[in-house]
Amino acid sequence: QVQLVESGGGLVEPGGSLRLSCATFDFTFTNYWMYWLRQPPGKGLEWVAKISPTLSDIVYRDDVKGRFTISRDNAKASIYLQMDSLKREDTALYFCAKGEASTPYTGGLGQGTQVAVSS
């Protein structure tokens, strides 16, 4: 049963922007922290950003701070990732995930959305 559907990826030049979206289904959205994760080519899954259920706590990995912005809309059970000043090393398959404050649930991920940063 699909619970997470990502969209918004694409090919963009270095310095460009993309906005990713994640629609969620069939779970109580406000019970969970929500994460953006990514898997660069040939590498493992890594977390990018997370946001608490009440939007009061947001954390980013160091190399995206100041460039990426995570947000959530509890009324729409959706999260978003605004990505600005994109770099080649941001190229990856991006996933959203639900989880706890310290742990994303990586089982049952969706298909992800591909982001490619290239000139």
PDB file of C-alpha atoms in Angstrom:
ATOM      1  CA  GLN A   1       0.000   0.000   0.000  1.00  0.00           C
ATOM      2  CA  VAL A   2       1.589   3.229  -1.189  1.00  0.00           C
ATOM      3  CA  GLN A   3       1.826   5.809   1.564  1.00  0.00           C
ATOM      4  CA  LEU A   4       4.415   8.242   0.193  1.00  0.00           C
ATOM      5  CA  VAL A   5       4.484   9.740  -3.310  1.00  0.00           C
ATOM      6  CA  GLU A   6       7.284  12.106  -4.302  1.00  0.00           C
ATOM      7  CA  SER A   7       7.291  14.495  -7.245  1.00  0.00           C
ATOM      8  CA  GLY A   8       9.036  17.571  -8.589  1.00  0.00           C
ATOM      9  CA  GLY A   9      12.443  16.270  -9.563  1.00  0.00           C
ATOM     10  CA  GLY A  10      14.196  16.997 -12.811  1.00  0.00           C
ATOM     11  CA  LEU A  11      17.333  18.152 -14.572  1.00  0.00           C
ATOM     12  CA  VAL A  12      18.667  21.535 -13.522  1.00  0.00           C
ATOM     13  CA  GLU A  13      21.879  23.465 -14.061  1.00  0.00           C
ATOM     14  CA  PRO A  14      24.207  24.220 -11.147  1.00  0.00           C
ATOM     15  CA  GLY A  15      22.879  27.183  -9.228  1.00  0.00           C
ATOM     16  CA  GLY A  16      19.303  26.407 -10.173  1.00  0.00           C
ATOM     17  CA  SER A  17      16.284  25.569  -8.037  1.00  0.00           C
ATOM     18  CA  LEU A  18      13.728  22.803  -7.682  1.00  0.00           C
ATOM     19  CA  ARG A  19      10.803  22.249  -5.352  1.00  0.00           C
ATOM     20  CA  LEU A  20      10.037  18.674  -4.346  1.00  0.00           C
ATOM     21  CA  SER A  21       6.679  17.582  -3.004  1.00  0.00           C
ATOM     22  CA  CYS A  22       5.599  14.508  -1.065  1.00  0.00           C
ATOM     23  CA  ALA A  23       1.978  13.506  -0.708  1.00  0.00           C
ATOM     24  CA  THR A  24       1.170  11.022   2.026  1.00  0.00           C
ATOM     25  CA  PHE A  25      -1.703   8.596   2.475  1.00  0.00           C
ATOM     26  CA  ASP A  26      -3.265   6.251   4.982  1.00  0.00           C
ATOM     27  CA  PHE A  27      -1.471   7.177   8.179  1.00  0.00           C
ATOM     28  CA  THR A  28      -1.921   9.842  10.822  1.00  0.00           C
ATOM     29  CA  PHE A  29       0.428  12.447   9.380  1.00  0.00           C
ATOM     30  CA  THR A  30       0.575  14.616  12.493  1.00  0.00           C
ATOM     31  CA  ASN A  31       1.907  11.724  14.592  1.00  0.00           C
ATOM     32  CA  TYR A  32       5.222  11.664  12.760  1.00  0.00           C
ATOM     33  CA  TRP A  33       8.371  13.568  12.076  1.00  0.00           C
ATOM     34  CA  MET A  34       8.842  13.777   8.340  1.00  0.00           C
ATOM     35  CA  TYR A  35      12.144  13.416   6.511  1.00  0.00           C
ATOM     36  CA  TRP A  36      13.668  14.019   3.144  1.00  0.00           C
ATOM     37  CA  LEU A  37      16.275  11.403   2.295  1.00  0.00           C
ATOM     38  CA  ARG A  38      18.422  10.964  -0.794  1.00  0.00           C
ATOM     39  CA  GLN A  39      20.530   8.329  -2.463  1.00  0.00           C
ATOM     40  CA  PRO A  40      23.360   9.666  -4.632  1.00  0.00           C
ATOM     41  CA  PRO A  41      24.539   7.499  -7.520  1.00  0.00           C
ATOM     42  CA  GLY A  42      26.514   4.540  -6.238  1.00  0.00           C
ATOM     43  CA  LYS A  43      26.047   5.514  -2.597  1.00  0.00           C
ATOM     44  CA  GLY A  44      23.776   4.659   0.303  1.00  0.00           C
ATOM     45  CA  LEU A  45      20.722   6.428   1.621  1.00  0.00           C
ATOM     46  CA  GLU A  46      21.401   9.631   3.549  1.00  0.00           C
ATOM     47  CA  TRP A  47      19.099  11.993   5.362  1.00  0.00           C
ATOM     48  CA  VAL A  48      18.756  15.543   4.118  1.00  0.00           C
ATOM     49  CA  ALA A  49      16.315  17.326   6.418  1.00  0.00           C
ATOM     50  CA  LYS A  50      13.658  16.607   8.998  1.00  0.00           C
ATOM     51  CA  ILE A  51      10.703  18.481  10.466  1.00  0.00           C
ATOM     52  CA  SER A  52       8.695  17.849  13.610  1.00  0.00           C
ATOM     53  CA  PRO A  53       4.930  17.300  13.669  1.00  0.00           C
ATOM     54  CA  THR A  54       4.292  20.785  15.056  1.00  0.00           C
ATOM     55  CA  LEU A  55       6.806  22.449  12.697  1.00  0.00           C
ATOM     56  CA  SER A  56       8.702  23.705  15.722  1.00  0.00           C
ATOM     57  CA  ASP A  57      11.885  21.740  15.041  1.00  0.00           C
ATOM     58  CA  ILE A  58      13.741  21.579  11.743  1.00  0.00           C
ATOM     59  CA  VAL A  59      17.178  20.096  11.169  1.00  0.00           C
ATOM     60  CA  TYR A  60      19.331  19.990   8.038  1.00  0.00           C
ATOM     61  CA  ARG A  61      22.489  18.122   7.108  1.00  0.00           C
ATOM     62  CA  ASP A  62      25.404  20.515   7.069  1.00  0.00           C
ATOM     63  CA  ASP A  63      25.992  20.594   3.335  1.00  0.00           C
ATOM     64  CA  VAL A  64      22.456  21.771   2.515  1.00  0.00           C
ATOM     65  CA  LYS A  65      22.051  24.363   5.273  1.00  0.00           C
ATOM     66  CA  GLY A  66      21.177  27.755   3.835  1.00  0.00           C
ATOM     67  CA  ARG A  67      20.260  26.238   0.466  1.00  0.00           C
ATOM     68  CA  PHE A  68      17.382  23.838   1.195  1.00  0.00           C
ATOM     69  CA  THR A  69      14.139  24.523   3.054  1.00  0.00           C
ATOM     70  CA  ILE A  70      11.863  21.786   4.339  1.00  0.00           C
ATOM     71  CA  SER A  71       8.227  22.539   5.087  1.00  0.00           C
ATOM     72  CA  ARG A  72       5.051  20.651   5.808  1.00  0.00           C
ATOM     73  CA  ASP A  73       1.342  21.292   5.452  1.00  0.00           C
ATOM     74  CA  ASN A  74      -0.509  19.249   8.046  1.00  0.00           C
ATOM     75  CA  ALA A  75      -3.875  20.042   6.479  1.00  0.00           C
ATOM     76  CA  LYS A  76      -2.727  18.503   3.204  1.00  0.00           C
ATOM     77  CA  ALA A  77      -0.617  15.747   4.800  1.00  0.00           C
ATOM     78  CA  SER A  78       2.253  16.810   2.598  1.00  0.00           C
ATOM     79  CA  ILE A  79       5.856  17.920   2.881  1.00  0.00           C
ATOM     80  CA  TYR A  80       8.031  19.945   0.569  1.00  0.00           C
ATOM     81  CA  LEU A  81      11.699  20.609  -0.087  1.00  0.00           C
ATOM     82  CA  GLN A  82      12.698  23.870  -1.704  1.00  0.00           C
ATOM     83  CA  MET A  83      16.185  23.421  -3.102  1.00  0.00           C
ATOM     84  CA  ASP A  84      18.115  26.516  -4.168  1.00  0.00           C
ATOM     85  CA  SER A  85      21.717  27.036  -5.287  1.00  0.00           C
ATOM     86  CA  LEU A  86      21.855  23.415  -6.377  1.00  0.00           C
ATOM     87  CA  LYS A  87      25.249  21.766  -6.763  1.00  0.00           C
ATOM     88  CA  ARG A  88      26.338  18.745  -8.791  1.00  0.00           C
ATOM     89  CA  GLU A  89      26.764  16.807  -5.567  1.00  0.00           C
ATOM     90  CA  ASP A  90      23.028  17.219  -4.860  1.00  0.00           C
ATOM     91  CA  THR A  91      22.344  14.797  -7.709  1.00  0.00           C
ATOM     92  CA  ALA A  92      20.422  11.899  -6.191  1.00  0.00           C
ATOM     93  CA  LEU A  93      17.153  10.024  -5.980  1.00  0.00           C
ATOM     94  CA  TYR A  94      15.142  11.864  -3.318  1.00  0.00           C
ATOM     95  CA  PHE A  95      12.649  10.166  -1.009  1.00  0.00           C
ATOM     96  CA  CYS A  96      10.347  11.345   1.736  1.00  0.00           C
ATOM     97  CA  ALA A  97       9.880   9.247   4.845  1.00  0.00           C
ATOM     98  CA  LYS A  98       7.976   9.299   8.097  1.00  0.00           C
ATOM     99  CA  GLY A  99       9.722   8.588  11.343  1.00  0.00           C
ATOM    100  CA  GLU A 100      10.581   9.544  14.877  1.00  0.00           C
ATOM    101  CA  ALA A 101      12.689  12.434  16.105  1.00  0.00           C
ATOM    102  CA  SER A 102      15.953  10.558  15.667  1.00  0.00           C
ATOM    103  CA  THR A 103      15.076   7.862  13.148  1.00  0.00           C
ATOM    104  CA  PRO A 104      13.427   7.834   9.726  1.00  0.00           C
ATOM    105  CA  TYR A 105      11.511   4.704   8.789  1.00  0.00           C
ATOM    106  CA  THR A 106      13.261   3.496   5.641  1.00  0.00           C
ATOM    107  CA  GLY A 107      11.034   0.490   5.040  1.00  0.00           C
ATOM    108  CA  GLY A 108       8.155   1.124   2.630  1.00  0.00           C
ATOM    109  CA  LEU A 109       9.690   4.098   0.859  1.00  0.00           C
ATOM    110  CA  GLY A 110       8.082   5.316  -2.330  1.00  0.00           C
ATOM    111  CA  GLN A 111       9.670   5.384  -5.765  1.00  0.00           C
ATOM    112  CA  GLY A 112      11.414   8.682  -5.138  1.00  0.00           C
ATOM    113  CA  THR A 113      11.979  11.574  -7.499  1.00  0.00           C
ATOM    114  CA  GLN A 114      15.213  11.985  -9.431  1.00  0.00           C
ATOM    115  CA  VAL A 115      17.206  15.204  -9.176  1.00  0.00           C
ATOM    116  CA  ALA A 116      20.065  15.699 -11.620  1.00  0.00           C
ATOM    117  CA  VAL A 117      22.272  18.783 -11.412  1.00  0.00           C
ATOM    118  CA  SER A 118      24.371  19.170 -14.518  1.00  0.00           C
ATOM    119  CA  SER A 119      25.378  21.708 -17.113  1.00  0.00           C
TER     120      SER A 119
END
